[in-house]
Coordinates of N, CA and C in Angstrom, one line a residue:
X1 N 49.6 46.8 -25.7 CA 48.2 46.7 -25.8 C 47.7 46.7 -27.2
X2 N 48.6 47.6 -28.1 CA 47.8 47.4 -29.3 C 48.4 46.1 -30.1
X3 N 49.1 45.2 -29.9 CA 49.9 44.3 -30.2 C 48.5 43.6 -29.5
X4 N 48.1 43.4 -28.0 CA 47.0 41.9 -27.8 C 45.8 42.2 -28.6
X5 N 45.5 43.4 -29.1 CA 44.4 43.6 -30.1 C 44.7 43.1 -31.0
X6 N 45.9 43.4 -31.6 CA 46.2 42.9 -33.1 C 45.8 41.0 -33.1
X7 N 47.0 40.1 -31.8 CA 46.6 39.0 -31.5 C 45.3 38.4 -31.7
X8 N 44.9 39.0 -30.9 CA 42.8 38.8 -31.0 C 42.5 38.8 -32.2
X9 N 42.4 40.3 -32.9 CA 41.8 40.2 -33.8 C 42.4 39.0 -34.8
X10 N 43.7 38.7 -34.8 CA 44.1 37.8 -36.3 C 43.2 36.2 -35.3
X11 N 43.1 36.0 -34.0 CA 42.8 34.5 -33.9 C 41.1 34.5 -34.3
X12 N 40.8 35.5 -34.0 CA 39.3 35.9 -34.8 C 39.2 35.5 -36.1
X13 N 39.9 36.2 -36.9 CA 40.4 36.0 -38.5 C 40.6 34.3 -38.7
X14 N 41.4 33.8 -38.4 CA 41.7 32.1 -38.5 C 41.2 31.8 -37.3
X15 N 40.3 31.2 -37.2 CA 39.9 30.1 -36.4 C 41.3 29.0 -36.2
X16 N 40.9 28.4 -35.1 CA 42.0 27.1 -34.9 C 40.8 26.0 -34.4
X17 N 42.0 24.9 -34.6 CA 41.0 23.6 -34.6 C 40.9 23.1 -33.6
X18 N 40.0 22.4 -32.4 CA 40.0 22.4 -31.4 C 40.8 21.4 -31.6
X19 N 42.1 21.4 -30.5 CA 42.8 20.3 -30.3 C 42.2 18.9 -30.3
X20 N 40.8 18.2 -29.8 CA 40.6 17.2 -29.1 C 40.3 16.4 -30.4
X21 N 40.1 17.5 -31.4 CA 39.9 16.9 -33.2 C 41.0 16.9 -34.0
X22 N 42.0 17.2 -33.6 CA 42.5 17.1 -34.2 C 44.2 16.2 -34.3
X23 N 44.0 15.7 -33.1 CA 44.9 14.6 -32.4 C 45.3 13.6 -33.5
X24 N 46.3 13.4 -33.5 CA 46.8 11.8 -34.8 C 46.0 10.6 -34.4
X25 N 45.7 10.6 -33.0 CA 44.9 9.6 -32.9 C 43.7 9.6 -32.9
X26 N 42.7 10.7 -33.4 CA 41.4 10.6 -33.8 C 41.5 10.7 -35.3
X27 N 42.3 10.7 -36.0 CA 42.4 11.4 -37.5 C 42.8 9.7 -38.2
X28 N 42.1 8.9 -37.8 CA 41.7 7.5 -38.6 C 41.5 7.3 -39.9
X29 N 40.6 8.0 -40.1 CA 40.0 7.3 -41.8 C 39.2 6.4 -41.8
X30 N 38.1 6.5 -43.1 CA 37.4 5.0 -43.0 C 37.5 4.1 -44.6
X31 N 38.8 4.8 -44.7 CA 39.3 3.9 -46.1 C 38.8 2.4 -45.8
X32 N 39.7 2.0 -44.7 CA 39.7 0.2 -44.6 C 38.3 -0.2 -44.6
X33 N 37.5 0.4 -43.7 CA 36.1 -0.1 -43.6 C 35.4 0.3 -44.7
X34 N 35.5 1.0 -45.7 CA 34.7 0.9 -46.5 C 35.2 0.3 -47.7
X35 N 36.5 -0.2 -48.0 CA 36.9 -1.1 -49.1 C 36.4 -2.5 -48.5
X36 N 36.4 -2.5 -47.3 CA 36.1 -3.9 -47.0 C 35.1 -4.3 -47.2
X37 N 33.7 -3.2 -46.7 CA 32.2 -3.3 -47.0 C 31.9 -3.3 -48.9
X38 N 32.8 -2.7 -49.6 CA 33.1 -2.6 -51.2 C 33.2 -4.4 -51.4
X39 N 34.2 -4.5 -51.2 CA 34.8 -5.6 -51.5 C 33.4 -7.1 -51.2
X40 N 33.2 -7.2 -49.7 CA 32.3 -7.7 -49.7 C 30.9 -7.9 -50.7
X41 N 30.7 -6.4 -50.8 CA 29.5 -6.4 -51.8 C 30.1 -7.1 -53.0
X42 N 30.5 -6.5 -53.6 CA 31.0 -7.8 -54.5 C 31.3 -8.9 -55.0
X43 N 31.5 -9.5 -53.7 CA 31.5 -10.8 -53.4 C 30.3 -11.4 -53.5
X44 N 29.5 -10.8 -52.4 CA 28.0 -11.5 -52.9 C 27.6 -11.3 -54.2
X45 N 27.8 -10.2 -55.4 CA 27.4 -10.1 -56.7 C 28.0 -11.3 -57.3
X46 N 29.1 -11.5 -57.4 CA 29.8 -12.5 -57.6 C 29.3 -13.9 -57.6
X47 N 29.2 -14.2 -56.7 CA 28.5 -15.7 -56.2 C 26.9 -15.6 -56.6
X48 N 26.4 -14.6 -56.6 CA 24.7 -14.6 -57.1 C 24.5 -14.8 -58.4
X49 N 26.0 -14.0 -59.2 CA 25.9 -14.3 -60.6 C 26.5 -15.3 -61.1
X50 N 26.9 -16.7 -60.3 CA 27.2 -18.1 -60.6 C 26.1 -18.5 -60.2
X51 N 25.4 -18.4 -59.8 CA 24.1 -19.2 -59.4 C 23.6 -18.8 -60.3
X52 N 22.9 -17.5 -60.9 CA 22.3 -17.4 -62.1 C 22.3 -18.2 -63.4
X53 N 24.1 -17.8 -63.8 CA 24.5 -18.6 -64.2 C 24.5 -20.3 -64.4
X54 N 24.6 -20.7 -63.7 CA 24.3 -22.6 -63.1 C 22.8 -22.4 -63.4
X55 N 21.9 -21.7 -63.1 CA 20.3 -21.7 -62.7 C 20.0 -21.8 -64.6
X56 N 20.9 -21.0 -65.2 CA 20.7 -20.7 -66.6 C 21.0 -22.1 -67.5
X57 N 22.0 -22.2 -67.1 CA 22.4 -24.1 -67.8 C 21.6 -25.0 -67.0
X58 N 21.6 -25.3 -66.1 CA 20.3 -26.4 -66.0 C 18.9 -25.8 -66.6
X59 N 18.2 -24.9 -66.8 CA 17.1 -24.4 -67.4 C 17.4 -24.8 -69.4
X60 N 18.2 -24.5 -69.6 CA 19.0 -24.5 -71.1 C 18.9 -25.8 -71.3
X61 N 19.2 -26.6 -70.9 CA 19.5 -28.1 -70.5 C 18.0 -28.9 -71.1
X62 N 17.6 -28.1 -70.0 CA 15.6 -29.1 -69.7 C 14.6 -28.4 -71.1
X63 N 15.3 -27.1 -71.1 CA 14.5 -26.7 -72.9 C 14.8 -27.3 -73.8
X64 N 16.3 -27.8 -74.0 CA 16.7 -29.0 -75.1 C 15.7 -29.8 -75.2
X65 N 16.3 -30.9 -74.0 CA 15.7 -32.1 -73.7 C 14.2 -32.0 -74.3
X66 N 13.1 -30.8 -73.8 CA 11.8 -30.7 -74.3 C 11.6 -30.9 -75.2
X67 N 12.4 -30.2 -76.3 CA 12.4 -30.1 -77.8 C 12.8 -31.2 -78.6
X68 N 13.2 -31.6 -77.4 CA 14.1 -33.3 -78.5 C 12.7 -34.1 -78.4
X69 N 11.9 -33.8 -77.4 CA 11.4 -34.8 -76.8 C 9.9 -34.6 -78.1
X70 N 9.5 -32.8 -78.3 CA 8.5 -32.8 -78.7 C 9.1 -33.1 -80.5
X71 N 10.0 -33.3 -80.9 CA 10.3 -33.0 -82.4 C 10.4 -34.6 -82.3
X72 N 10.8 -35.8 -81.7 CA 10.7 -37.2 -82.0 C 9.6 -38.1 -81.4
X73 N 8.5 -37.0 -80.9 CA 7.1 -37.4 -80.6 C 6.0 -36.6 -82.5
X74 N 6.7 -36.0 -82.8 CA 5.9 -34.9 -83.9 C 6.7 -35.9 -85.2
X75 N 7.5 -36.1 -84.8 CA 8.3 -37.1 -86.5 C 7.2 -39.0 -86.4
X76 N 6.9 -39.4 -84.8 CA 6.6 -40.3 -84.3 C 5.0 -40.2 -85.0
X77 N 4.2 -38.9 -84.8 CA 3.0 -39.0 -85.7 C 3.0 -38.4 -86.9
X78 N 4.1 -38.2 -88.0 CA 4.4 -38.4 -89.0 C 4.2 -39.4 -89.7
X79 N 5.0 -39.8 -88.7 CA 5.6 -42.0 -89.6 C 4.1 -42.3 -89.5
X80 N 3.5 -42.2 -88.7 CA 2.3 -43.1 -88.5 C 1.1 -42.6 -89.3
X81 N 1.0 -40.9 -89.7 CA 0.3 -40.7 -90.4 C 1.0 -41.4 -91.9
X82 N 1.7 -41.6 -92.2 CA 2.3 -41.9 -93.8 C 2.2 -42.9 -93.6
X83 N 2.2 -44.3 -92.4 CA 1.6 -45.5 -92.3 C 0.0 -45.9 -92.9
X84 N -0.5 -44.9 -92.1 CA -2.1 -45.0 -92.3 C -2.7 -44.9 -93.7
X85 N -2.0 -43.9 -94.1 CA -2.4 -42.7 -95.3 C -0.9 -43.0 -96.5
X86 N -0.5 -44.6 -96.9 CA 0.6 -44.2 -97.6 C 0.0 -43.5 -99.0
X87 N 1.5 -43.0 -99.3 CA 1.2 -41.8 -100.5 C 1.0 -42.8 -101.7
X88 N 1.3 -43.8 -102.1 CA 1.2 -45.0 -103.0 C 0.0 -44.9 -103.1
X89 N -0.8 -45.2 -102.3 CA -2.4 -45.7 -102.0 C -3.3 -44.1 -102.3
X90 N -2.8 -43.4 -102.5 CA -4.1 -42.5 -102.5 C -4.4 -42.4 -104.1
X91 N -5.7 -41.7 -104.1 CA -6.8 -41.2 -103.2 C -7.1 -41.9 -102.7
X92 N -7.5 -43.1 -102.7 CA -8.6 -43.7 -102.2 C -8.4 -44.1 -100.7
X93 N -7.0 -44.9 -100.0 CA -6.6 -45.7 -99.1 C -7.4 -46.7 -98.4
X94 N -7.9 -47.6 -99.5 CA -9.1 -48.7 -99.0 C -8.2 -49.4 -98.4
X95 N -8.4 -50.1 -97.3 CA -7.6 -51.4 -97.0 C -6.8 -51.4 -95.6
X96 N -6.8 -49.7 -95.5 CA -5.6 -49.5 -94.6 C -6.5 -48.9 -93.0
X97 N -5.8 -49.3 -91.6 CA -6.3 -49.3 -90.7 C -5.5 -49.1 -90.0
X98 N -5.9 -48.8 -88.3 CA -5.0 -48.6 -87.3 C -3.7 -49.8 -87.2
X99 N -4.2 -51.2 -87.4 CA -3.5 -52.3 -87.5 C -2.2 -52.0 -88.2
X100 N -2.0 -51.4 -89.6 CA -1.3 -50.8 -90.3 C 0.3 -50.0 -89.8
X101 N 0.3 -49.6 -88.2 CA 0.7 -48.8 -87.7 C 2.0 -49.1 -86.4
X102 N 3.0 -49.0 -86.8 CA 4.2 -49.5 -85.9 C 4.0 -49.3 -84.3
X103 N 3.7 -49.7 -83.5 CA 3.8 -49.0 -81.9 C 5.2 -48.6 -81.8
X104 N 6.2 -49.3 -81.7 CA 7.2 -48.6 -81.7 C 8.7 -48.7 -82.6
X105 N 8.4 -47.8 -83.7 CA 9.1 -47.4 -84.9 C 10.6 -47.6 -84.3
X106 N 11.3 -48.5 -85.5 CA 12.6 -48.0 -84.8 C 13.4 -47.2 -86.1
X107 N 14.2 -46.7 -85.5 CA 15.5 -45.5 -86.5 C 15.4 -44.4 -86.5
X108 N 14.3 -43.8 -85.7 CA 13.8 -42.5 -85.5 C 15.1 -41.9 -84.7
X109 N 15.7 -42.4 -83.8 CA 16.5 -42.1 -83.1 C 18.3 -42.3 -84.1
X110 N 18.4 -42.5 -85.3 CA 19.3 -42.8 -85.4 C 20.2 -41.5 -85.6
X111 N 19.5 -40.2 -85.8 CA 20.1 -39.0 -86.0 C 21.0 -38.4 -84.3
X112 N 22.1 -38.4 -84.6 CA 22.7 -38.0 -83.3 C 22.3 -37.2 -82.2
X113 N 21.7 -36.6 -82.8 CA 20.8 -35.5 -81.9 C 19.6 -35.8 -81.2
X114 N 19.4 -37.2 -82.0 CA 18.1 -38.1 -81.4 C 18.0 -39.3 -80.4
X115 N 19.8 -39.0 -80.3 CA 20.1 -40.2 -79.7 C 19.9 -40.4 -78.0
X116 N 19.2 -41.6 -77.5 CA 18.8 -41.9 -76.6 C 17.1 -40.8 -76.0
X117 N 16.7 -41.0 -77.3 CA 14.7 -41.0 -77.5 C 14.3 -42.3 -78.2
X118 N 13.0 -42.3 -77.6 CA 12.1 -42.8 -77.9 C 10.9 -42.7 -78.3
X119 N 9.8 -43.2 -79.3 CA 8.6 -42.8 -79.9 C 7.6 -44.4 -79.8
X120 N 6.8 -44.1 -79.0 CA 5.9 -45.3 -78.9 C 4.3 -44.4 -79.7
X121 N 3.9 -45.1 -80.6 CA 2.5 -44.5 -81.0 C 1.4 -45.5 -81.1
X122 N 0.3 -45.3 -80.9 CA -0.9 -45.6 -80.5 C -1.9 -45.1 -82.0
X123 N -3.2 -45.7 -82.1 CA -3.7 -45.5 -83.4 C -5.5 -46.2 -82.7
X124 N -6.6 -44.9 -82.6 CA -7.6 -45.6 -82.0 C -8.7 -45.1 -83.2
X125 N -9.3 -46.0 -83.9 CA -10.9 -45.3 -84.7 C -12.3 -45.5 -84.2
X126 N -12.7 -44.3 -84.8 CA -14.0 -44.4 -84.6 C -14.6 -43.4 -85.5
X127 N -15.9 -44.1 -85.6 CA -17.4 -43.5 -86.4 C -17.2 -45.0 -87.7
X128 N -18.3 -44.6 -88.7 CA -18.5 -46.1 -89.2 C -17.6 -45.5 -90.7
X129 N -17.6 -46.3 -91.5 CA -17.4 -46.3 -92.8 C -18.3 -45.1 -93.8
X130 N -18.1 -44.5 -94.6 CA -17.1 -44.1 -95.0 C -15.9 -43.0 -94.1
X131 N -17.0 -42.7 -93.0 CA -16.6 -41.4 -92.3 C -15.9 -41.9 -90.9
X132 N -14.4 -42.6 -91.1 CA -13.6 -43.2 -89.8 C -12.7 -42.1 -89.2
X133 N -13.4 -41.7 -88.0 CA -11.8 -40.7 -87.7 C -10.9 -41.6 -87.0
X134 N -9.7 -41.3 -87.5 CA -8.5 -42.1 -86.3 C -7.8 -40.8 -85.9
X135 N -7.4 -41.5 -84.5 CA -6.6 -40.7 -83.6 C -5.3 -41.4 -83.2
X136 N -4.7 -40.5 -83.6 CA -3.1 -41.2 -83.2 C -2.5 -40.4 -82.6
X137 N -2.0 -41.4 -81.5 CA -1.4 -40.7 -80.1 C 0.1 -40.8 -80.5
X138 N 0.8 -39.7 -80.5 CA 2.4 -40.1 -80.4 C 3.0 -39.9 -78.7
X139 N 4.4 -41.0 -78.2 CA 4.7 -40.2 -77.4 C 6.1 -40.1 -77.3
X140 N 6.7 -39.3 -77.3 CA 8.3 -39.0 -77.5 C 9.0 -38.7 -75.8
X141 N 10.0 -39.6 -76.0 CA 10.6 -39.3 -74.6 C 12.5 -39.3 -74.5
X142 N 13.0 -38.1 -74.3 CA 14.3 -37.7 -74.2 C 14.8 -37.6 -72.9
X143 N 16.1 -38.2 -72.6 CA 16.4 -38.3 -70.8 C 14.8 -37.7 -70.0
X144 N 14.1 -39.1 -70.1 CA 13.0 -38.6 -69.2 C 11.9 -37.4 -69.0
X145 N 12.1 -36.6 -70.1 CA 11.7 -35.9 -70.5 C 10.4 -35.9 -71.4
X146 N 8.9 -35.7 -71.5 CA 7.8 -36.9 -72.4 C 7.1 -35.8 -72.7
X147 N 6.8 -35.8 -74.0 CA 6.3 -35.0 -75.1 C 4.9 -36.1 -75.6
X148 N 3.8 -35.4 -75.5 CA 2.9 -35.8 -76.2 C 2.0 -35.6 -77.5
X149 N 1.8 -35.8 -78.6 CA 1.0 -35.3 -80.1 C 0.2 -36.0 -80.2
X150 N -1.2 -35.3 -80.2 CA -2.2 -36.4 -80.8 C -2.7 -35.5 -82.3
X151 N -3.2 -36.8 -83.2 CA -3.5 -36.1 -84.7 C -4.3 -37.1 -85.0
X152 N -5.7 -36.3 -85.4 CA -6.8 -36.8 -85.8 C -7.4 -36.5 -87.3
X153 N -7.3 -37.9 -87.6 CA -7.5 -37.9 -89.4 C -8.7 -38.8 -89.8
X154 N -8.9 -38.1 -91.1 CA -10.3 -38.8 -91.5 C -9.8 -39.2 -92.8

């Protein structure tokens, strides 16, 4: 008798685990399912950050192109302001008029970086003598890409 008291009291002391938990075949894990759910996420990070990436060079691409397009439209009403207004001729520049003015310059493009643009410019006045403003339109175009400058001079 004092021996089933002692029993008791120690299963008291340690608890035991209920068998139906503690079977080899309930004692699974969820390693596999969560390296898999891991792994997956990843995957989608993965692939979102090539698209980014791709999304980032085509965007990089079309900002070039713009810049080509606005820097051989802005050289395009250069030439034509120094057409108009040659530096020879000043102060005065009697003589000289829209007529004076290339529509479409060629060599602009000869700088490698310039290569395959184009610069067509345009040249319109108005108001009378002494006080003529002209407007010159430039327009610059890189793979398709069309930049416009207008500059108005008196």
């Amino acid at each position: 008798m004092i021996e089933d008291r002692y029993e008791m009291t120690r299963r008291e002391r340690v608890p035991r685990m209920p068998t139906h938990l503690s079977s080899p075949l309930r004692e699974r894990g969820v390693g596999l399912p969560v390296a898999i759910f891991v792994i997956t996420i990843l995957a989608a990070f993965v692939v979102n950050m090539g698209y980014l990436v791709q999304d980032n060079a085509a965007g990089r691409s079309e900002q070039i192109q713009t810049l080509r397009a606005q820097l051989i439209a802005e050289s395009g009403a250069n030439l034509a302001l120094s057409e108009l207004f040659p530096p020879a001729a000043a102060p005065s520049y009697v003589g000289y008029d829209c007529s004076d003015i290339t529509a479409s310059p060629s060599g602009l493009d000869a700088d490698p970086g310039m290569a395959g643009c184009s610069v067509t410019l345009s040249c319109t006045a108005s108001g009378t003598a002494p006080n003529i403003i002209y407007t010159i339109t430039s327009i610059g175009v890189c793979d398709g890409i069309t930049q416009t400058v207008a500059v108005d001079a008196i």
